[in-house]
CSV table of N, CA and C in Angstrom, one decimal:
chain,number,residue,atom,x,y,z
A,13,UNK,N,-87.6,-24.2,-39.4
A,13,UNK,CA,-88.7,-25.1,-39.8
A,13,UNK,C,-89.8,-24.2,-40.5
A,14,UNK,N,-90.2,-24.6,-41.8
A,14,UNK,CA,-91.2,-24.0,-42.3
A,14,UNK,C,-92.7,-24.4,-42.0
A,15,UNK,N,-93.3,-23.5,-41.9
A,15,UNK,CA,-95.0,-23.8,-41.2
A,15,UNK,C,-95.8,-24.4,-42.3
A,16,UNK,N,-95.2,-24.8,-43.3
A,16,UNK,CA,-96.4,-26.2,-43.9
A,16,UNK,C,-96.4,-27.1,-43.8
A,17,UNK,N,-96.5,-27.5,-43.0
A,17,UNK,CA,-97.3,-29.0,-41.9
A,17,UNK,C,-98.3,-30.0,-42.7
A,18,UNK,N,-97.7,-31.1,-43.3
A,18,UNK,CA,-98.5,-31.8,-43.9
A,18,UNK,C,-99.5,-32.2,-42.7
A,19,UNK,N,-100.7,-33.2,-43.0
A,19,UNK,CA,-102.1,-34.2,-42.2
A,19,UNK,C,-100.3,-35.1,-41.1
A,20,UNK,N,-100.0,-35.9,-42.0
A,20,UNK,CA,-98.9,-37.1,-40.6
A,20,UNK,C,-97.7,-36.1,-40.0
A,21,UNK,N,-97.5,-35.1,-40.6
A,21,UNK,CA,-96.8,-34.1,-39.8
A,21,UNK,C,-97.1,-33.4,-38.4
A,22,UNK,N,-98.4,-33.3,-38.6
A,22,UNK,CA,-99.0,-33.0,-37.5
A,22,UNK,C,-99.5,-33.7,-36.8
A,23,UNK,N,-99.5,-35.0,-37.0
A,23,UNK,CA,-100.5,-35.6,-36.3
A,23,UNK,C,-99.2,-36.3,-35.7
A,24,UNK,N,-98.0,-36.4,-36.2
A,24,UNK,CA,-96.8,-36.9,-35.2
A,24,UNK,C,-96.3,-35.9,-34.4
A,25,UNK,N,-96.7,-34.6,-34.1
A,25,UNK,CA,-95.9,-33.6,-33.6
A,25,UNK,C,-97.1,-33.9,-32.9
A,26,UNK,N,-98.6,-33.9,-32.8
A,26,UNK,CA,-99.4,-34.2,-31.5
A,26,UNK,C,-99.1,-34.9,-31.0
A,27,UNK,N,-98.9,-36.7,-31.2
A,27,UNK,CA,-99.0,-37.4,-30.7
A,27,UNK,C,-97.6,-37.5,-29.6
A,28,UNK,N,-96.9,-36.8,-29.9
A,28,UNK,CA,-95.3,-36.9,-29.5
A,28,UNK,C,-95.5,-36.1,-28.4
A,29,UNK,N,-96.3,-34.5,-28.7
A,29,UNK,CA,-96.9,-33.4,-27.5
A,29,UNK,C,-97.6,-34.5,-26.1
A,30,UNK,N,-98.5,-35.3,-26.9
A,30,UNK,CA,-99.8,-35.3,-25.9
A,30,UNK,C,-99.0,-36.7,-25.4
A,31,UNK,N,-98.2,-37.5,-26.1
A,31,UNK,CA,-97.3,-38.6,-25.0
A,31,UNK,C,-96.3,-38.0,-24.3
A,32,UNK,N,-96.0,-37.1,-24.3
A,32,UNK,CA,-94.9,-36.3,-23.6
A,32,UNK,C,-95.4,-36.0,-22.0
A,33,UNK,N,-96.9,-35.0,-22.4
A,33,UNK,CA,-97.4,-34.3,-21.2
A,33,UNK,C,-97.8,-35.0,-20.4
A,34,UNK,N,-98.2,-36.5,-21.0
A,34,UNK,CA,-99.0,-36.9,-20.1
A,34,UNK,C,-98.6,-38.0,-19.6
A,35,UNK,N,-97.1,-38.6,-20.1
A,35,UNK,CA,-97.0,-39.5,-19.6
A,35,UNK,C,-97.0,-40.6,-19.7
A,36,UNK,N,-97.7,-41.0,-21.4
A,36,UNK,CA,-98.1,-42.3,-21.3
A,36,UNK,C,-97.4,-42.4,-22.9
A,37,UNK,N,-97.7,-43.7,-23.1
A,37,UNK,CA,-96.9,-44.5,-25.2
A,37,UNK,C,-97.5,-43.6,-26.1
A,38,UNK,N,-96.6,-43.3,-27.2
A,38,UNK,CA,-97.0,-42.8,-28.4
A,38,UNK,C,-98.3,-43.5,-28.6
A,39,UNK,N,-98.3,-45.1,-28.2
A,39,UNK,CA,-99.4,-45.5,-29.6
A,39,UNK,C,-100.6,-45.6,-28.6
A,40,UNK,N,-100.7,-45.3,-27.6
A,40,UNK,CA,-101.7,-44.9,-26.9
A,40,UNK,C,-102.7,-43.6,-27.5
A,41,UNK,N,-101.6,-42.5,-28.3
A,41,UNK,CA,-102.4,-41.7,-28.9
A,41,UNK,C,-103.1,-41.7,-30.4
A,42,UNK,N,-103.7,-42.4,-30.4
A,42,UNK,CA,-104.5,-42.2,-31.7
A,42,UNK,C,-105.3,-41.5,-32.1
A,43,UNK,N,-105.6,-41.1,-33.3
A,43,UNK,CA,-106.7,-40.0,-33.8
A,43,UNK,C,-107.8,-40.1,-32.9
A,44,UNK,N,-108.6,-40.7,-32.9
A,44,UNK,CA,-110.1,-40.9,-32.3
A,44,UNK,C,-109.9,-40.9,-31.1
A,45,UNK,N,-108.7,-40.9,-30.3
A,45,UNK,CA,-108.8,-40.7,-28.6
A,45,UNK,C,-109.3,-39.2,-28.5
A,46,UNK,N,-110.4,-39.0,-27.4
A,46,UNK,CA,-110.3,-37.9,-26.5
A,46,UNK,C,-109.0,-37.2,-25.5
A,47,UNK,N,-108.6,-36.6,-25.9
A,47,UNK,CA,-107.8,-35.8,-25.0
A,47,UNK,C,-108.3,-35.7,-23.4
A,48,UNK,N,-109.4,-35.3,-23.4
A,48,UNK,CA,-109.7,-35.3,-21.5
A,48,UNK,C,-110.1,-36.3,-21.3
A,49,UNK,N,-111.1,-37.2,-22.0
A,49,UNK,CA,-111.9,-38.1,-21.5
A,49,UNK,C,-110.5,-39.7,-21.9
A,50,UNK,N,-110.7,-40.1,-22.8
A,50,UNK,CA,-109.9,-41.6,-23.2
A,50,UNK,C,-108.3,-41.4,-22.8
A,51,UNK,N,-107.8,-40.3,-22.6
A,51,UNK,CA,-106.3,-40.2,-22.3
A,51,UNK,C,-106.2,-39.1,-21.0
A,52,UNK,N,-107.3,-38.8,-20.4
A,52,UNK,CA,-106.7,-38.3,-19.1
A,52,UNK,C,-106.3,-37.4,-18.7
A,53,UNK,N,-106.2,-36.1,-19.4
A,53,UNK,CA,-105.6,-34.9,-19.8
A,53,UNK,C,-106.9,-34.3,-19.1
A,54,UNK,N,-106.3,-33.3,-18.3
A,54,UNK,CA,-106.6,-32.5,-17.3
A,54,UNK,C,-106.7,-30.9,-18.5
A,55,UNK,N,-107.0,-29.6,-18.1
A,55,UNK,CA,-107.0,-28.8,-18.4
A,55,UNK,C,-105.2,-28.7,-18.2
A,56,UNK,N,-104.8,-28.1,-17.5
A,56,UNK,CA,-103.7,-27.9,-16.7
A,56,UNK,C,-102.5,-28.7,-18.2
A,57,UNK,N,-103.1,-30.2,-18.6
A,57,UNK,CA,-102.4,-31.0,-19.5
A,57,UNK,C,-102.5,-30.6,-20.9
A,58,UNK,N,-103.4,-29.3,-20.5
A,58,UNK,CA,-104.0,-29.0,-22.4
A,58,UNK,C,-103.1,-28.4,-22.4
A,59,UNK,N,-102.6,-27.3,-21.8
A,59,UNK,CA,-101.6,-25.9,-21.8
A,59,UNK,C,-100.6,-26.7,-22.1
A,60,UNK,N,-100.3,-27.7,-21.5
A,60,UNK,CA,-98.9,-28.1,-21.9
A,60,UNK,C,-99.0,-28.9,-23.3
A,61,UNK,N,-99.8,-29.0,-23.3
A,61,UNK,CA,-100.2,-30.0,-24.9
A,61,UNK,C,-99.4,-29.0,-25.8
A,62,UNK,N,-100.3,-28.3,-25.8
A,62,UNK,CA,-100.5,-26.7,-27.1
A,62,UNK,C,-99.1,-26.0,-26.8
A,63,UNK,N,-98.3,-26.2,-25.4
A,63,UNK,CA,-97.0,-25.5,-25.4
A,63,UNK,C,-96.1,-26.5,-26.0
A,64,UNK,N,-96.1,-27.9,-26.2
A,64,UNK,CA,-95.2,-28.6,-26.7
A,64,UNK,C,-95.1,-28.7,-28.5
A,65,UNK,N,-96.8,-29.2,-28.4
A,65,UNK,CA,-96.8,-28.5,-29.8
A,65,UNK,C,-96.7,-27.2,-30.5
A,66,UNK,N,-96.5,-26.2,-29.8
A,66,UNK,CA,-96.5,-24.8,-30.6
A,66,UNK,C,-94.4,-24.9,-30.7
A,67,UNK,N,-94.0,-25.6,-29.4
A,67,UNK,CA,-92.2,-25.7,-29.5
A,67,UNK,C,-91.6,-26.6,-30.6
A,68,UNK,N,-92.3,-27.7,-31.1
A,68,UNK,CA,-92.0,-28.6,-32.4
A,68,UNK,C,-92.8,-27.7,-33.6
A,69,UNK,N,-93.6,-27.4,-33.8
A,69,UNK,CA,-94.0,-27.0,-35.4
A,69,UNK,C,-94.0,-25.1,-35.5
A,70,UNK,N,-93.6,-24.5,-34.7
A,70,UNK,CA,-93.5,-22.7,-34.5
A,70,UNK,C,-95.1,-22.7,-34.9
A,71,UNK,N,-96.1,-23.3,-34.3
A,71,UNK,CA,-97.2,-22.9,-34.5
A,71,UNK,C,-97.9,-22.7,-33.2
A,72,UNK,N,-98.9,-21.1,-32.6
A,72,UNK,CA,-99.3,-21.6,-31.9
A,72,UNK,C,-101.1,-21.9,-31.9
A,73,UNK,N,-101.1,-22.3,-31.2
A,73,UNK,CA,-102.4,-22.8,-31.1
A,73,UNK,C,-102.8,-22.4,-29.3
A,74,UNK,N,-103.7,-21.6,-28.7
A,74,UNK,CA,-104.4,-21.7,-27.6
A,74,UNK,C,-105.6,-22.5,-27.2
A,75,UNK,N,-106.1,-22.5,-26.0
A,75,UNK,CA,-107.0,-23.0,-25.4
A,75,UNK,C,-108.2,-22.5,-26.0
A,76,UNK,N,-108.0,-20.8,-26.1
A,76,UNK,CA,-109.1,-19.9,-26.9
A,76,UNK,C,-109.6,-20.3,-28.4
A,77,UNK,N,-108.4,-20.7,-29.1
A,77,UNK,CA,-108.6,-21.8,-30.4
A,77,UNK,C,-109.4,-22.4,-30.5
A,78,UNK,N,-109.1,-23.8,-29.5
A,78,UNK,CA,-110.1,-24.4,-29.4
A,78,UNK,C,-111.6,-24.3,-29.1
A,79,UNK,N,-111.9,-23.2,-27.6
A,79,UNK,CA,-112.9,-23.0,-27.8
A,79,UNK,C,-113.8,-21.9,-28.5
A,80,UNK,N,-113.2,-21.8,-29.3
A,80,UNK,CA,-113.8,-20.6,-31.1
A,80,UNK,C,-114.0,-22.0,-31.9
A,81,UNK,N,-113.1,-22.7,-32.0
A,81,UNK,CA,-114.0,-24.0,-32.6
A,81,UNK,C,-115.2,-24.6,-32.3
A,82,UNK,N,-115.0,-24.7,-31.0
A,82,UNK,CA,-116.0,-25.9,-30.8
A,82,UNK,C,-117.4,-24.8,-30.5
A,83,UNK,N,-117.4,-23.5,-30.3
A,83,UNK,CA,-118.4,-23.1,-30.2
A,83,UNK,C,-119.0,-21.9,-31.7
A,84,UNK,N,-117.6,-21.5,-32.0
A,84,UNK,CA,-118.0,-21.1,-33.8
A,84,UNK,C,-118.8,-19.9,-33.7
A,85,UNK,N,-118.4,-19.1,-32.5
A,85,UNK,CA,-119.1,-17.7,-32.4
A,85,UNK,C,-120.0,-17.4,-32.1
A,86,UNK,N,-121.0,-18.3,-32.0
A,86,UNK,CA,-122.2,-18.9,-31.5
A,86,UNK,C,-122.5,-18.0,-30.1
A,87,UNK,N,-123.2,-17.1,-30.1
A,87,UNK,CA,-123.1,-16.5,-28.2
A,87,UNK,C,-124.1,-18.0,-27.2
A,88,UNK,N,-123.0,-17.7,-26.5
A,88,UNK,CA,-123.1,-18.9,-25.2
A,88,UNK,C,-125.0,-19.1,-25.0
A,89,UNK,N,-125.8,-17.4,-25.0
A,89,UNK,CA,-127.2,-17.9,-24.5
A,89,UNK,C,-128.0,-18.6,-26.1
A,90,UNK,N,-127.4,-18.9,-27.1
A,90,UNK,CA,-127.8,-19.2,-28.1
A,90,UNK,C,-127.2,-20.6,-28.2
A,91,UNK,N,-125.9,-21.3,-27.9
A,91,UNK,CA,-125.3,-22.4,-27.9
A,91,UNK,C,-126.0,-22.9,-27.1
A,92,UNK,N,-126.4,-22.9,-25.9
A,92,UNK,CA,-127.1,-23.5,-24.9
A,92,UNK,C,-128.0,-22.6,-23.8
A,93,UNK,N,-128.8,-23.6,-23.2
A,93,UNK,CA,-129.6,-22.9,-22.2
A,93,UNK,C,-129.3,-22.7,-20.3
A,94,UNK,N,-130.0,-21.8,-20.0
A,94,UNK,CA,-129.4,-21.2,-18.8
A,94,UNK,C,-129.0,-22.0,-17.7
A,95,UNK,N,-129.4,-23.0,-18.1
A,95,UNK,CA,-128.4,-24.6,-17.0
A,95,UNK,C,-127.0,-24.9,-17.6
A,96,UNK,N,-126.6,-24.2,-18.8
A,96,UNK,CA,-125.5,-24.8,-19.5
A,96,UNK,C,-125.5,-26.3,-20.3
A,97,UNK,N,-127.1,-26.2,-20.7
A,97,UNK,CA,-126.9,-27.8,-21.4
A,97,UNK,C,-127.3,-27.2,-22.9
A,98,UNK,N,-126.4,-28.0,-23.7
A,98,UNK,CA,-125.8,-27.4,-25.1
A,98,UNK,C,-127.3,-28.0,-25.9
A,99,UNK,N,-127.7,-27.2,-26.6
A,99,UNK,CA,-129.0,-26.7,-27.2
A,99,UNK,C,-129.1,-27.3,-28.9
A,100,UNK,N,-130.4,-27.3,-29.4
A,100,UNK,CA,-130.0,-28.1,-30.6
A,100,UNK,C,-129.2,-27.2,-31.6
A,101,UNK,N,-128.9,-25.7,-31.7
A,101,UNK,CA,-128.1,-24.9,-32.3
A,101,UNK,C,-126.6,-25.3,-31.7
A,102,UNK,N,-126.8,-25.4,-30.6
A,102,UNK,CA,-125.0,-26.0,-30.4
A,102,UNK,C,-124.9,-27.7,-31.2
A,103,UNK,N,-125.9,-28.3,-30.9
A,103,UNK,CA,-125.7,-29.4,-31.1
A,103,UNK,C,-125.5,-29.7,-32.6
A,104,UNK,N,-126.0,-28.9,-33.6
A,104,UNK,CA,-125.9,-28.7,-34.9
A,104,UNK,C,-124.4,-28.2,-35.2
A,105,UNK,N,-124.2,-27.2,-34.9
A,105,UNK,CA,-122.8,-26.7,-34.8
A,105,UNK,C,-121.5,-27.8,-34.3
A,106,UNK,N,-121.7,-28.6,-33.2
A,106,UNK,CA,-120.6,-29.8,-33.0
A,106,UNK,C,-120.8,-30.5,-33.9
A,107,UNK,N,-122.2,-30.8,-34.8
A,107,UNK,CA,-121.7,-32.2,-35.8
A,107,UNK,C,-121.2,-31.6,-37.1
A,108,UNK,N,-120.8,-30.3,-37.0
A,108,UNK,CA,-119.9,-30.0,-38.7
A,108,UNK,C,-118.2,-29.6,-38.1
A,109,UNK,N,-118.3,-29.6,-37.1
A,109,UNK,CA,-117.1,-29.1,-36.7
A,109,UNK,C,-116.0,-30.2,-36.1
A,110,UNK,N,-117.0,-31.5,-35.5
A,110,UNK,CA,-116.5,-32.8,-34.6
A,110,UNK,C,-117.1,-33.6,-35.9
A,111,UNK,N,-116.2,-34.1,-36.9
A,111,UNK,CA,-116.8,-35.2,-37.8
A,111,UNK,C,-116.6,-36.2,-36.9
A,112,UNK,N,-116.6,-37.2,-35.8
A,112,UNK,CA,-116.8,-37.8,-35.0
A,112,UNK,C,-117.9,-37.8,-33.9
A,113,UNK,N,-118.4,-36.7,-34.1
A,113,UNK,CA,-119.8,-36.2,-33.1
A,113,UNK,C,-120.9,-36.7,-34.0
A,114,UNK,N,-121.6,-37.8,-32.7
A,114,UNK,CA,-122.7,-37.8,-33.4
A,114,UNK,C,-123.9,-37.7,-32.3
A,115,UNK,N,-125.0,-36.9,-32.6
A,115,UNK,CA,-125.7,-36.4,-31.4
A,115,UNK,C,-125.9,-37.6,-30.5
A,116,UNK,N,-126.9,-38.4,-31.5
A,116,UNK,CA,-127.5,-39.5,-31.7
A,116,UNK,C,-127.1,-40.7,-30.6
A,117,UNK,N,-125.6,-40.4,-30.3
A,117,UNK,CA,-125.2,-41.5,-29.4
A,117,UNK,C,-125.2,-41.0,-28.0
A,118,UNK,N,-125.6,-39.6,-27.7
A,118,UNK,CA,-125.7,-38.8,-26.6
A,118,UNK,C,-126.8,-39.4,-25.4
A,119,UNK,N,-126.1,-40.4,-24.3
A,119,UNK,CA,-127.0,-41.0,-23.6
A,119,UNK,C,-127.6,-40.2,-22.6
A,120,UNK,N,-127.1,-38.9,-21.9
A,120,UNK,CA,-127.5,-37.5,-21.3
A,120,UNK,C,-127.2,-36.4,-21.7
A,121,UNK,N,-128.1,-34.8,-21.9
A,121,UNK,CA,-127.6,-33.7,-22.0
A,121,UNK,C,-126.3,-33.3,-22.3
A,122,UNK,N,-125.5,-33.2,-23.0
A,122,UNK,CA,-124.6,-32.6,-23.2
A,122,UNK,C,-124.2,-31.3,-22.5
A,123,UNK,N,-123.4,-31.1,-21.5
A,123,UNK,CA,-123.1,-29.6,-20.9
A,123,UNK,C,-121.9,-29.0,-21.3
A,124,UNK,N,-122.1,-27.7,-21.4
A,124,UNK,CA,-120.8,-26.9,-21.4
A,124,UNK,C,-119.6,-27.3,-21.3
A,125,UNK,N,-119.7,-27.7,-19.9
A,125,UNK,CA,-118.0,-28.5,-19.4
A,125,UNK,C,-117.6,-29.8,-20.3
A,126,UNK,N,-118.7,-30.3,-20.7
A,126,UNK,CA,-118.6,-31.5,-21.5
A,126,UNK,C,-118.2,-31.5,-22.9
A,127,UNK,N,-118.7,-30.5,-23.5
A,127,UNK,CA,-118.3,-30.2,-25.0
A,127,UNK,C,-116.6,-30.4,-25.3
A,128,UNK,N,-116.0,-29.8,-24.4
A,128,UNK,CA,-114.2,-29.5,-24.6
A,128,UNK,C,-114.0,-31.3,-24.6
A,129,UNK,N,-114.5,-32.5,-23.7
A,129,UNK,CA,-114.0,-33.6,-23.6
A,129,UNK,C,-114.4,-34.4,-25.4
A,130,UNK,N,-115.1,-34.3,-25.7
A,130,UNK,CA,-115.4,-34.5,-27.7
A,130,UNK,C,-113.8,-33.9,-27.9
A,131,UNK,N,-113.7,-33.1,-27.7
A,131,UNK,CA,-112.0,-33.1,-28.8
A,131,UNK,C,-110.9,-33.7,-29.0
A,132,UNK,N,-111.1,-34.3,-29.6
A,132,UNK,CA,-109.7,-35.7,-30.1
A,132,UNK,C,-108.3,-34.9,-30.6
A,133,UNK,N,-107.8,-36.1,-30.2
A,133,UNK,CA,-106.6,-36.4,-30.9
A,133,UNK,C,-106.3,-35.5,-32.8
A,134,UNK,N,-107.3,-35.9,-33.6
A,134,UNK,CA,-107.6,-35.6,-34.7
A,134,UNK,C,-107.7,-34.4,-34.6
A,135,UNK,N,-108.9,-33.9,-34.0
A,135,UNK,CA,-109.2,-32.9,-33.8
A,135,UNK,C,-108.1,-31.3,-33.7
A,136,UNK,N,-107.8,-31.7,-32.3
A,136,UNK,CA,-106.2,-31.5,-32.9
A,136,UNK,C,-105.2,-30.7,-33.7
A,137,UNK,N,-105.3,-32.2,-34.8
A,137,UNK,CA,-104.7,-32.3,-35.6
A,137,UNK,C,-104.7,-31.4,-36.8
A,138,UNK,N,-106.1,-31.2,-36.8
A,138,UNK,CA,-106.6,-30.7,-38.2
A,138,UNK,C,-106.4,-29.2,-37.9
A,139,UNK,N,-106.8,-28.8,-36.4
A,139,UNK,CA,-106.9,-27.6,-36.0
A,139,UNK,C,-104.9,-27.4,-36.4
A,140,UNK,N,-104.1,-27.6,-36.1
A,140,UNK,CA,-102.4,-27.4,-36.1
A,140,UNK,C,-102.3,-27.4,-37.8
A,141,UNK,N,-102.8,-28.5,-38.8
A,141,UNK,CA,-102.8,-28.2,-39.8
A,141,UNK,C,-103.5,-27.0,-40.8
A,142,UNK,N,-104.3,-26.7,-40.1
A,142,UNK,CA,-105.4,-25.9,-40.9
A,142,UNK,C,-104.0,-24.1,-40.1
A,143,UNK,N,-103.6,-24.0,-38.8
A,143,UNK,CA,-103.5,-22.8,-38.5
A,143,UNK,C,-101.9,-22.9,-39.3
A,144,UNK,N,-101.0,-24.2,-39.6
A,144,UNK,CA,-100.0,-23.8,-39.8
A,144,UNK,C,-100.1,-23.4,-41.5
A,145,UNK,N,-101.1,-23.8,-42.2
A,145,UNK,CA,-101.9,-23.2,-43.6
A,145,UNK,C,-101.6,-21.9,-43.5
A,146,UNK,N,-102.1,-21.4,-42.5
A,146,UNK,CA,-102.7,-19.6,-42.5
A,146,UNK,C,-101.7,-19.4,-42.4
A,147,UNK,N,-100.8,-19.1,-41.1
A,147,UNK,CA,-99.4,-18.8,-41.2
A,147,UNK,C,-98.5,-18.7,-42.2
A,148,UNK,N,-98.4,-20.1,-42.7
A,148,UNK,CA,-97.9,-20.0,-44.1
A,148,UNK,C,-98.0,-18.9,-45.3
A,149,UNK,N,-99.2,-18.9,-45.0
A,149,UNK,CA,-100.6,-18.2,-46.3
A,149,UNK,C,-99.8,-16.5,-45.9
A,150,UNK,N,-99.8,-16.2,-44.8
A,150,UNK,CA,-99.7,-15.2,-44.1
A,150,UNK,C,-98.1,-14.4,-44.3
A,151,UNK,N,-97.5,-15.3,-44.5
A,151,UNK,CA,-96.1,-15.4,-44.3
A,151,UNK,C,-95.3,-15.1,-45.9
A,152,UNK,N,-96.6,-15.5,-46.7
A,152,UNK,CA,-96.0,-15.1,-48.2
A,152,UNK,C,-96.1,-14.3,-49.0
């Protein structure tokens, strides 16, 4: 299998991962679901996420991936403050990175532990598409 992974390529090799791990209908997984929060997915259910999908597309993707996305290098005492509630530099940072993040609908603090539950389905998606790019890129 060659690692250029169209947008519905990936997003059927997620969807197929994340109804595998967890148990539940393909069409339960849609773009805009959260992985921890709307489908249930435990940490424990991420690993196996990212091991199913890295066994369908030879791409891998870690837990660390993700969180290099969602925090963008950002040091931790700069993302947020010494309670762990994500700060308006974090919070600038999740709305270019989560086109689905909007502060604005944030009815309490946003914390640390909380940031990982924002990452969708999509999210994802784009991340498997964008690293099976590099690979490719890498590869030629």
């Amino acid at each position: 299998m060659t690692n250029t992974l169209t947008l519905p390529d990936s997003l059927t090799a997620v969807q197929a991962a994340v109804a595998d791990a967890l148990g539940i209908d393909e069409a339960e997984v849609v773009p805009e679901a959260t992985l921890l929060g709307d489908l249930g997915a435990e940490s424990i259910d991420l690993l196996d996420i990212l091991f199913r999908v890295e066994r369908a597309t030879q791409v891998k993707i870690a837990v660390a991936d993700i969180a290099a996305l969602l925090q963008g290098g950002i040091p931790d005492e700069e993302f947020g403050d010494e309670n762990e509630v994500v700060n308006d530099t974090g919070l600038t940072h999740l709305e270019k990175v989560l086109p689905q993040f909007d502060r604005s609908q944030l009815t309490e603090p946003l914390t640390a532990d909380g940031v990982l539950g924002l990452f969708t389905v999509q999210n994802l998606t784009d991340l498997l598409t964008e690293r099976a790019a590099a690979t490719a890129a890498d590869a030629a």
